[in-house]
């Protein structure tokens, strides 16, 4: 199965990714307004947003309420199915182990993230999970989309917290 923008020329695909990532960044800003670490995510299928989420572990008293998990839950509810085959997940920062595992179980076709997460990111920063061969599912990964905007939002949030 192909994802929607898999068949687009590279420039058009990048523009599409940036458009969706901008929406994820708006969700990250929502998290920051609520005092949560500013991470936003959305799930797109067939050119439509089917799931949205932002970090909510503090406000929801739920350690699993990362932006990706919230967006995956929202998308699964929208489809009435925990399998999200063909969908793309956009997130403003490189996912952690928990979130990457959830994407694999949901059968996300493509992951697009913004900034890398040097300490806990599992795509390129640490474990390089997309490269592992022990999974029964593979997903395409594209990183660095609007990375500076994502990183700036995070840096500003933590600078405010330190003051």
mmCIF file with all atom_site columns, C-alpha atoms in Angstrom:
data_model
loop_
_atom_site.group_PDB
_atom_site.id
_atom_site.type_symbol
_atom_site.label_atom_id
_atom_site.label_alt_id
_atom_site.label_comp_id
_atom_site.label_asym_id
_atom_site.label_entity_id
_atom_site.label_seq_id
_atom_site.pdbx_PDB_ins_code
_atom_site.Cartn_x
_atom_site.Cartn_y
_atom_site.Cartn_z
_atom_site.occupancy
_atom_site.B_iso_or_equiv
_atom_site.pdbx_formal_charge
_atom_site.auth_seq_id
_atom_site.auth_comp_id
_atom_site.auth_asym_id
_atom_site.auth_atom_id
_atom_site.pdbx_PDB_model_num
ATOM 1   C CA . UNK A 1 1   ? 0.000   0.000  0.000  1.00 0.00 ? 1   UNK A CA 1
ATOM 2   C CA . UNK A 1 2   ? 1.279   3.459  -0.859 1.00 0.00 ? 2   UNK A CA 1
ATOM 3   C CA . UNK A 1 3   ? 0.909   6.549  1.261  1.00 0.00 ? 3   UNK A CA 1
ATOM 4   C CA . UNK A 1 4   ? -0.671  9.531  -0.463 1.00 0.00 ? 4   UNK A CA 1
ATOM 5   C CA . UNK A 1 5   ? 2.393   11.633 -0.949 1.00 0.00 ? 5   UNK A CA 1
ATOM 6   C CA . UNK A 1 6   ? 4.699   8.715  -1.759 1.00 0.00 ? 6   UNK A CA 1
ATOM 7   C CA . UNK A 1 7   ? 3.861   9.192  -5.436 1.00 0.00 ? 7   UNK A CA 1
ATOM 8   C CA . UNK A 1 8   ? 4.443   12.965 -5.466 1.00 0.00 ? 8   UNK A CA 1
ATOM 9   C CA . UNK A 1 9   ? 7.632   14.523 -6.869 1.00 0.00 ? 9   UNK A CA 1
ATOM 10  C CA . UNK A 1 10  ? 10.191  15.240 -4.133 1.00 0.00 ? 10  UNK A CA 1
ATOM 11  C CA . UNK A 1 11  ? 9.532   19.022 -3.999 1.00 0.00 ? 11  UNK A CA 1
ATOM 12  C CA . UNK A 1 12  ? 5.778   18.565 -3.787 1.00 0.00 ? 12  UNK A CA 1
ATOM 13  C CA . UNK A 1 13  ? 6.208   15.856 -1.150 1.00 0.00 ? 13  UNK A CA 1
ATOM 14  C CA . UNK A 1 14  ? 8.413   18.139 0.947  1.00 0.00 ? 14  UNK A CA 1
ATOM 15  C CA . UNK A 1 15  ? 5.851   20.949 0.693  1.00 0.00 ? 15  UNK A CA 1
ATOM 16  C CA . UNK A 1 16  ? 3.104   18.532 1.730  1.00 0.00 ? 16  UNK A CA 1
ATOM 17  C CA . UNK A 1 17  ? 5.197   17.374 4.706  1.00 0.00 ? 17  UNK A CA 1
ATOM 18  C CA . UNK A 1 18  ? 5.882   20.972 5.733  1.00 0.00 ? 18  UNK A CA 1
ATOM 19  C CA . UNK A 1 19  ? 2.177   21.854 5.538  1.00 0.00 ? 19  UNK A CA 1
ATOM 20  C CA . UNK A 1 20  ? 1.236   18.974 7.858  1.00 0.00 ? 20  UNK A CA 1
ATOM 21  C CA . UNK A 1 21  ? 4.189   19.632 10.163 1.00 0.00 ? 21  UNK A CA 1
ATOM 22  C CA . UNK A 1 22  ? 3.082   23.247 10.538 1.00 0.00 ? 22  UNK A CA 1
ATOM 23  C CA . UNK A 1 23  ? -0.215  21.902 11.864 1.00 0.00 ? 23  UNK A CA 1
ATOM 24  C CA . UNK A 1 24  ? 1.663   19.623 14.272 1.00 0.00 ? 24  UNK A CA 1
ATOM 25  C CA . UNK A 1 25  ? 3.629   22.672 15.456 1.00 0.00 ? 25  UNK A CA 1
ATOM 26  C CA . UNK A 1 26  ? 0.353   24.466 16.190 1.00 0.00 ? 26  UNK A CA 1
ATOM 27  C CA . UNK A 1 27  ? -0.630  21.488 18.365 1.00 0.00 ? 27  UNK A CA 1
ATOM 28  C CA . UNK A 1 28  ? 2.761   21.672 20.095 1.00 0.00 ? 28  UNK A CA 1
ATOM 29  C CA . UNK A 1 29  ? 2.047   25.323 20.915 1.00 0.00 ? 29  UNK A CA 1
ATOM 30  C CA . UNK A 1 30  ? -1.230  24.169 22.476 1.00 0.00 ? 30  UNK A CA 1
ATOM 31  C CA . UNK A 1 31  ? 0.750   21.815 24.714 1.00 0.00 ? 31  UNK A CA 1
ATOM 32  C CA . UNK A 1 32  ? 3.050   24.659 25.772 1.00 0.00 ? 32  UNK A CA 1
ATOM 33  C CA . UNK A 1 33  ? 0.063   26.842 26.642 1.00 0.00 ? 33  UNK A CA 1
ATOM 34  C CA . UNK A 1 34  ? -1.113  24.073 28.960 1.00 0.00 ? 34  UNK A CA 1
ATOM 35  C CA . UNK A 1 35  ? 2.297   23.801 30.630 1.00 0.00 ? 35  UNK A CA 1
ATOM 36  C CA . UNK A 1 36  ? 3.179   20.579 28.827 1.00 0.00 ? 36  UNK A CA 1
ATOM 37  C CA . UNK A 1 37  ? 6.384   19.926 26.875 1.00 0.00 ? 37  UNK A CA 1
ATOM 38  C CA . UNK A 1 38  ? 5.570   21.356 23.424 1.00 0.00 ? 38  UNK A CA 1
ATOM 39  C CA . UNK A 1 39  ? 5.232   18.330 21.187 1.00 0.00 ? 39  UNK A CA 1
ATOM 40  C CA . UNK A 1 40  ? 2.434   17.985 18.657 1.00 0.00 ? 40  UNK A CA 1
ATOM 41  C CA . UNK A 1 41  ? 1.419   15.159 16.356 1.00 0.00 ? 41  UNK A CA 1
ATOM 42  C CA . UNK A 1 42  ? -1.137  14.337 13.730 1.00 0.00 ? 42  UNK A CA 1
ATOM 43  C CA . UNK A 1 43  ? -2.094  11.320 11.690 1.00 0.00 ? 43  UNK A CA 1
ATOM 44  C CA . UNK A 1 44  ? -2.948  11.827 8.026  1.00 0.00 ? 44  UNK A CA 1
ATOM 45  C CA . UNK A 1 45  ? -4.642  9.284  5.767  1.00 0.00 ? 45  UNK A CA 1
ATOM 46  C CA . UNK A 1 46  ? -5.731  9.895  2.183  1.00 0.00 ? 46  UNK A CA 1
ATOM 47  C CA . UNK A 1 47  ? -4.980  13.609 2.494  1.00 0.00 ? 47  UNK A CA 1
ATOM 48  C CA . UNK A 1 48  ? -7.159  14.047 5.599  1.00 0.00 ? 48  UNK A CA 1
ATOM 49  C CA . UNK A 1 49  ? -6.207  14.520 9.239  1.00 0.00 ? 49  UNK A CA 1
ATOM 50  C CA . UNK A 1 50  ? -7.738  11.613 11.158 1.00 0.00 ? 50  UNK A CA 1
ATOM 51  C CA . UNK A 1 51  ? -5.948  12.078 14.473 1.00 0.00 ? 51  UNK A CA 1
ATOM 52  C CA . UNK A 1 52  ? -4.515  14.962 16.473 1.00 0.00 ? 52  UNK A CA 1
ATOM 53  C CA . UNK A 1 53  ? -2.568  15.089 19.692 1.00 0.00 ? 53  UNK A CA 1
ATOM 54  C CA . UNK A 1 54  ? -0.224  17.073 21.859 1.00 0.00 ? 54  UNK A CA 1
ATOM 55  C CA . UNK A 1 55  ? 1.698   16.155 24.969 1.00 0.00 ? 55  UNK A CA 1
ATOM 56  C CA . UNK A 1 56  ? -0.677  15.737 27.911 1.00 0.00 ? 56  UNK A CA 1
ATOM 57  C CA . UNK A 1 57  ? 0.976   13.516 30.551 1.00 0.00 ? 57  UNK A CA 1
ATOM 58  C CA . UNK A 1 58  ? 0.874   16.203 33.259 1.00 0.00 ? 58  UNK A CA 1
ATOM 59  C CA . UNK A 1 59  ? -2.694  17.384 32.745 1.00 0.00 ? 59  UNK A CA 1
ATOM 60  C CA . UNK A 1 60  ? -4.102  13.904 32.156 1.00 0.00 ? 60  UNK A CA 1
ATOM 61  C CA . UNK A 1 61  ? -2.044  12.204 34.894 1.00 0.00 ? 61  UNK A CA 1
ATOM 62  C CA . UNK A 1 62  ? -1.086  9.652  32.237 1.00 0.00 ? 62  UNK A CA 1
ATOM 63  C CA . UNK A 1 63  ? 2.577   8.866  31.563 1.00 0.00 ? 63  UNK A CA 1
ATOM 64  C CA . UNK A 1 64  ? 1.630   7.446  28.153 1.00 0.00 ? 64  UNK A CA 1
ATOM 65  C CA . UNK A 1 65  ? -0.106  10.629 26.942 1.00 0.00 ? 65  UNK A CA 1
ATOM 66  C CA . UNK A 1 66  ? 2.674   11.653 24.582 1.00 0.00 ? 66  UNK A CA 1
ATOM 67  C CA . UNK A 1 67  ? 1.564   13.585 21.490 1.00 0.00 ? 67  UNK A CA 1
ATOM 68  C CA . UNK A 1 68  ? 2.026   10.557 19.222 1.00 0.00 ? 68  UNK A CA 1
ATOM 69  C CA . UNK A 1 69  ? -0.005  8.242  21.459 1.00 0.00 ? 69  UNK A CA 1
ATOM 70  C CA . UNK A 1 70  ? -2.831  10.775 21.771 1.00 0.00 ? 70  UNK A CA 1
ATOM 71  C CA . UNK A 1 71  ? -2.890  11.242 17.973 1.00 0.00 ? 71  UNK A CA 1
ATOM 72  C CA . UNK A 1 72  ? -2.829  7.475  17.363 1.00 0.00 ? 72  UNK A CA 1
ATOM 73  C CA . UNK A 1 73  ? -5.712  6.950  19.800 1.00 0.00 ? 73  UNK A CA 1
ATOM 74  C CA . UNK A 1 74  ? -7.691  9.733  18.124 1.00 0.00 ? 74  UNK A CA 1
ATOM 75  C CA . UNK A 1 75  ? -7.070  8.254  14.661 1.00 0.00 ? 75  UNK A CA 1
ATOM 76  C CA . UNK A 1 76  ? -7.958  4.718  15.767 1.00 0.00 ? 76  UNK A CA 1
ATOM 77  C CA . UNK A 1 77  ? -11.236 5.994  17.221 1.00 0.00 ? 77  UNK A CA 1
ATOM 78  C CA . UNK A 1 78  ? -11.993 7.914  14.015 1.00 0.00 ? 78  UNK A CA 1
ATOM 79  C CA . UNK A 1 79  ? -11.448 4.793  11.895 1.00 0.00 ? 79  UNK A CA 1
ATOM 80  C CA . UNK A 1 80  ? -12.889 2.311  14.371 1.00 0.00 ? 80  UNK A CA 1
ATOM 81  C CA . UNK A 1 81  ? -9.719  0.255  13.959 1.00 0.00 ? 81  UNK A CA 1
ATOM 82  C CA . UNK A 1 82  ? -6.387  0.126  15.767 1.00 0.00 ? 82  UNK A CA 1
ATOM 83  C CA . UNK A 1 83  ? -4.624  -0.589 12.483 1.00 0.00 ? 83  UNK A CA 1
ATOM 84  C CA . UNK A 1 84  ? -3.802  2.626  10.664 1.00 0.00 ? 84  UNK A CA 1
ATOM 85  C CA . UNK A 1 85  ? -2.352  1.096  7.508  1.00 0.00 ? 85  UNK A CA 1
ATOM 86  C CA . UNK A 1 86  ? -1.344  3.643  4.896  1.00 0.00 ? 86  UNK A CA 1
ATOM 87  C CA . UNK A 1 87  ? -1.334  6.546  7.362  1.00 0.00 ? 87  UNK A CA 1
ATOM 88  C CA . UNK A 1 88  ? 1.469   9.010  8.010  1.00 0.00 ? 88  UNK A CA 1
ATOM 89  C CA . UNK A 1 89  ? 2.236   10.267 11.504 1.00 0.00 ? 89  UNK A CA 1
ATOM 90  C CA . UNK A 1 90  ? 3.719   13.765 11.755 1.00 0.00 ? 90  UNK A CA 1
ATOM 91  C CA . UNK A 1 91  ? 5.387   14.712 15.038 1.00 0.00 ? 91  UNK A CA 1
ATOM 92  C CA . UNK A 1 92  ? 7.482   17.713 15.963 1.00 0.00 ? 92  UNK A CA 1
ATOM 93  C CA . UNK A 1 93  ? 10.274  15.714 17.628 1.00 0.00 ? 93  UNK A CA 1
ATOM 94  C CA . UNK A 1 94  ? 11.948  12.355 17.070 1.00 0.00 ? 94  UNK A CA 1
ATOM 95  C CA . UNK A 1 95  ? 9.828   9.727  18.871 1.00 0.00 ? 95  UNK A CA 1
ATOM 96  C CA . UNK A 1 96  ? 10.738  7.842  22.024 1.00 0.00 ? 96  UNK A CA 1
ATOM 97  C CA . UNK A 1 97  ? 10.746  4.054  22.296 1.00 0.00 ? 97  UNK A CA 1
ATOM 98  C CA . UNK A 1 98  ? 7.150   3.851  23.546 1.00 0.00 ? 98  UNK A CA 1
ATOM 99  C CA . UNK A 1 99  ? 5.803   6.000  20.728 1.00 0.00 ? 99  UNK A CA 1
ATOM 100 C CA . UNK A 1 100 ? 7.796   4.204  18.053 1.00 0.00 ? 100 UNK A CA 1
ATOM 101 C CA . UNK A 1 101 ? 6.463   0.864  19.324 1.00 0.00 ? 101 UNK A CA 1
ATOM 102 C CA . UNK A 1 102 ? 2.893   2.155  19.188 1.00 0.00 ? 102 UNK A CA 1
ATOM 103 C CA . UNK A 1 103 ? 3.415   3.273  15.581 1.00 0.00 ? 103 UNK A CA 1
ATOM 104 C CA . UNK A 1 104 ? 4.647   -0.194 14.680 1.00 0.00 ? 104 UNK A CA 1
ATOM 105 C CA . UNK A 1 105 ? 1.635   -1.854 16.317 1.00 0.00 ? 105 UNK A CA 1
ATOM 106 C CA . UNK A 1 106 ? -0.688  0.580  14.492 1.00 0.00 ? 106 UNK A CA 1
ATOM 107 C CA . UNK A 1 107 ? 1.069   -0.239 11.211 1.00 0.00 ? 107 UNK A CA 1
ATOM 108 C CA . UNK A 1 108 ? 1.815   3.403  10.422 1.00 0.00 ? 108 UNK A CA 1
ATOM 109 C CA . UNK A 1 109 ? 3.228   3.518  6.880  1.00 0.00 ? 109 UNK A CA 1
ATOM 110 C CA . UNK A 1 110 ? 5.333   6.632  7.281  1.00 0.00 ? 110 UNK A CA 1
ATOM 111 C CA . UNK A 1 111 ? 6.738   8.711  10.115 1.00 0.00 ? 111 UNK A CA 1
ATOM 112 C CA . UNK A 1 112 ? 7.743   12.335 9.569  1.00 0.00 ? 112 UNK A CA 1
ATOM 113 C CA . UNK A 1 113 ? 9.383   14.163 12.459 1.00 0.00 ? 113 UNK A CA 1
ATOM 114 C CA . UNK A 1 114 ? 10.865  17.596 13.036 1.00 0.00 ? 114 UNK A CA 1
ATOM 115 C CA . UNK A 1 115 ? 13.779  17.968 15.450 1.00 0.00 ? 115 UNK A CA 1
ATOM 116 C CA . UNK A 1 116 ? 15.986  15.136 16.626 1.00 0.00 ? 116 UNK A CA 1
ATOM 117 C CA . UNK A 1 117 ? 15.937  14.165 20.303 1.00 0.00 ? 117 UNK A CA 1
ATOM 118 C CA . UNK A 1 118 ? 19.585  13.394 21.175 1.00 0.00 ? 118 UNK A CA 1
ATOM 119 C CA . UNK A 1 119 ? 18.886  11.667 24.502 1.00 0.00 ? 119 UNK A CA 1
ATOM 120 C CA . UNK A 1 120 ? 15.780  9.596  23.837 1.00 0.00 ? 120 UNK A CA 1
ATOM 121 C CA . UNK A 1 121 ? 15.060  9.688  20.101 1.00 0.00 ? 121 UNK A CA 1
ATOM 122 C CA . UNK A 1 122 ? 14.863  6.201  18.656 1.00 0.00 ? 122 UNK A CA 1
ATOM 123 C CA . UNK A 1 123 ? 15.078  6.803  14.906 1.00 0.00 ? 123 UNK A CA 1
ATOM 124 C CA . UNK A 1 124 ? 18.550  8.288  14.409 1.00 0.00 ? 124 UNK A CA 1
ATOM 125 C CA . UNK A 1 125 ? 19.735  9.593  17.769 1.00 0.00 ? 125 UNK A CA 1
ATOM 126 C CA . UNK A 1 126 ? 19.913  6.411  19.801 1.00 0.00 ? 126 UNK A CA 1
ATOM 127 C CA . UNK A 1 127 ? 18.529  2.946  19.044 1.00 0.00 ? 127 UNK A CA 1
ATOM 128 C CA . UNK A 1 128 ? 17.894  3.404  15.314 1.00 0.00 ? 128 UNK A CA 1
ATOM 129 C CA . UNK A 1 129 ? 14.759  1.284  15.609 1.00 0.00 ? 129 UNK A CA 1
ATOM 130 C CA . UNK A 1 130 ? 13.560  1.778  12.004 1.00 0.00 ? 130 UNK A CA 1
ATOM 131 C CA . UNK A 1 131 ? 16.704  -0.028 10.833 1.00 0.00 ? 131 UNK A CA 1
ATOM 132 C CA . UNK A 1 132 ? 16.155  -3.094 13.018 1.00 0.00 ? 132 UNK A CA 1
ATOM 133 C CA . UNK A 1 133 ? 15.169  -6.292 11.248 1.00 0.00 ? 133 UNK A CA 1
ATOM 134 C CA . UNK A 1 134 ? 13.299  -8.024 14.083 1.00 0.00 ? 134 UNK A CA 1
ATOM 135 C CA . UNK A 1 135 ? 10.016  -6.183 13.473 1.00 0.00 ? 135 UNK A CA 1
ATOM 136 C CA . UNK A 1 136 ? 7.283   -7.716 11.342 1.00 0.00 ? 136 UNK A CA 1
ATOM 137 C CA . UNK A 1 137 ? 6.436   -4.258 9.969  1.00 0.00 ? 137 UNK A CA 1
ATOM 138 C CA . UNK A 1 138 ? 8.563   -1.598 8.284  1.00 0.00 ? 138 UNK A CA 1
ATOM 139 C CA . UNK A 1 139 ? 7.826   2.086  8.124  1.00 0.00 ? 139 UNK A CA 1
ATOM 140 C CA . UNK A 1 140 ? 9.378   4.837  6.110  1.00 0.00 ? 140 UNK A CA 1
ATOM 141 C CA . UNK A 1 141 ? 10.985  7.631  8.130  1.00 0.00 ? 141 UNK A CA 1
ATOM 142 C CA . UNK A 1 142 ? 11.699  11.226 7.143  1.00 0.00 ? 142 UNK A CA 1
ATOM 143 C CA . UNK A 1 143 ? 13.289  13.524 9.710  1.00 0.00 ? 143 UNK A CA 1
ATOM 144 C CA . UNK A 1 144 ? 14.231  17.162 9.890  1.00 0.00 ? 144 UNK A CA 1
ATOM 145 C CA . UNK A 1 145 ? 10.987  18.638 8.539  1.00 0.00 ? 145 UNK A CA 1
ATOM 146 C CA . UNK A 1 146 ? 10.691  22.150 10.014 1.00 0.00 ? 146 UNK A CA 1
ATOM 147 C CA . UNK A 1 147 ? 13.277  20.962 12.531 1.00 0.00 ? 147 UNK A CA 1
ATOM 148 C CA . UNK A 1 148 ? 14.495  24.411 13.511 1.00 0.00 ? 148 UNK A CA 1
ATOM 149 C CA . UNK A 1 149 ? 10.967  25.610 14.283 1.00 0.00 ? 149 UNK A CA 1
ATOM 150 C CA . UNK A 1 150 ? 10.405  22.521 16.417 1.00 0.00 ? 150 UNK A CA 1
ATOM 151 C CA . UNK A 1 151 ? 13.712  22.913 18.244 1.00 0.00 ? 151 UNK A CA 1
ATOM 152 C CA . UNK A 1 152 ? 13.122  26.634 18.816 1.00 0.00 ? 152 UNK A CA 1
ATOM 153 C CA . UNK A 1 153 ? 9.736   25.938 20.387 1.00 0.00 ? 153 UNK A CA 1
ATOM 154 C CA . UNK A 1 154 ? 11.282  23.378 22.736 1.00 0.00 ? 154 UNK A CA 1
ATOM 155 C CA . UNK A 1 155 ? 14.248  25.600 23.670 1.00 0.00 ? 155 UNK A CA 1
ATOM 156 C CA . UNK A 1 156 ? 11.961  28.546 24.419 1.00 0.00 ? 156 UNK A CA 1
ATOM 157 C CA . UNK A 1 157 ? 9.699   26.373 26.573 1.00 0.00 ? 157 UNK A CA 1
ATOM 158 C CA . UNK A 1 158 ? 12.568  25.045 28.686 1.00 0.00 ? 158 UNK A CA 1
ATOM 159 C CA . UNK A 1 159 ? 14.181  28.494 28.953 1.00 0.00 ? 159 UNK A CA 1
ATOM 160 C CA . UNK A 1 160 ? 10.896  29.798 30.415 1.00 0.00 ? 160 UNK A CA 1
ATOM 161 C CA . UNK A 1 161 ? 10.752  26.835 32.821 1.00 0.00 ? 161 UNK A CA 1
ATOM 162 C CA . UNK A 1 162 ? 14.290  27.556 34.084 1.00 0.00 ? 162 UNK A CA 1
ATOM 163 C CA . UNK A 1 163 ? 13.460  31.202 34.832 1.00 0.00 ? 163 UNK A CA 1
#
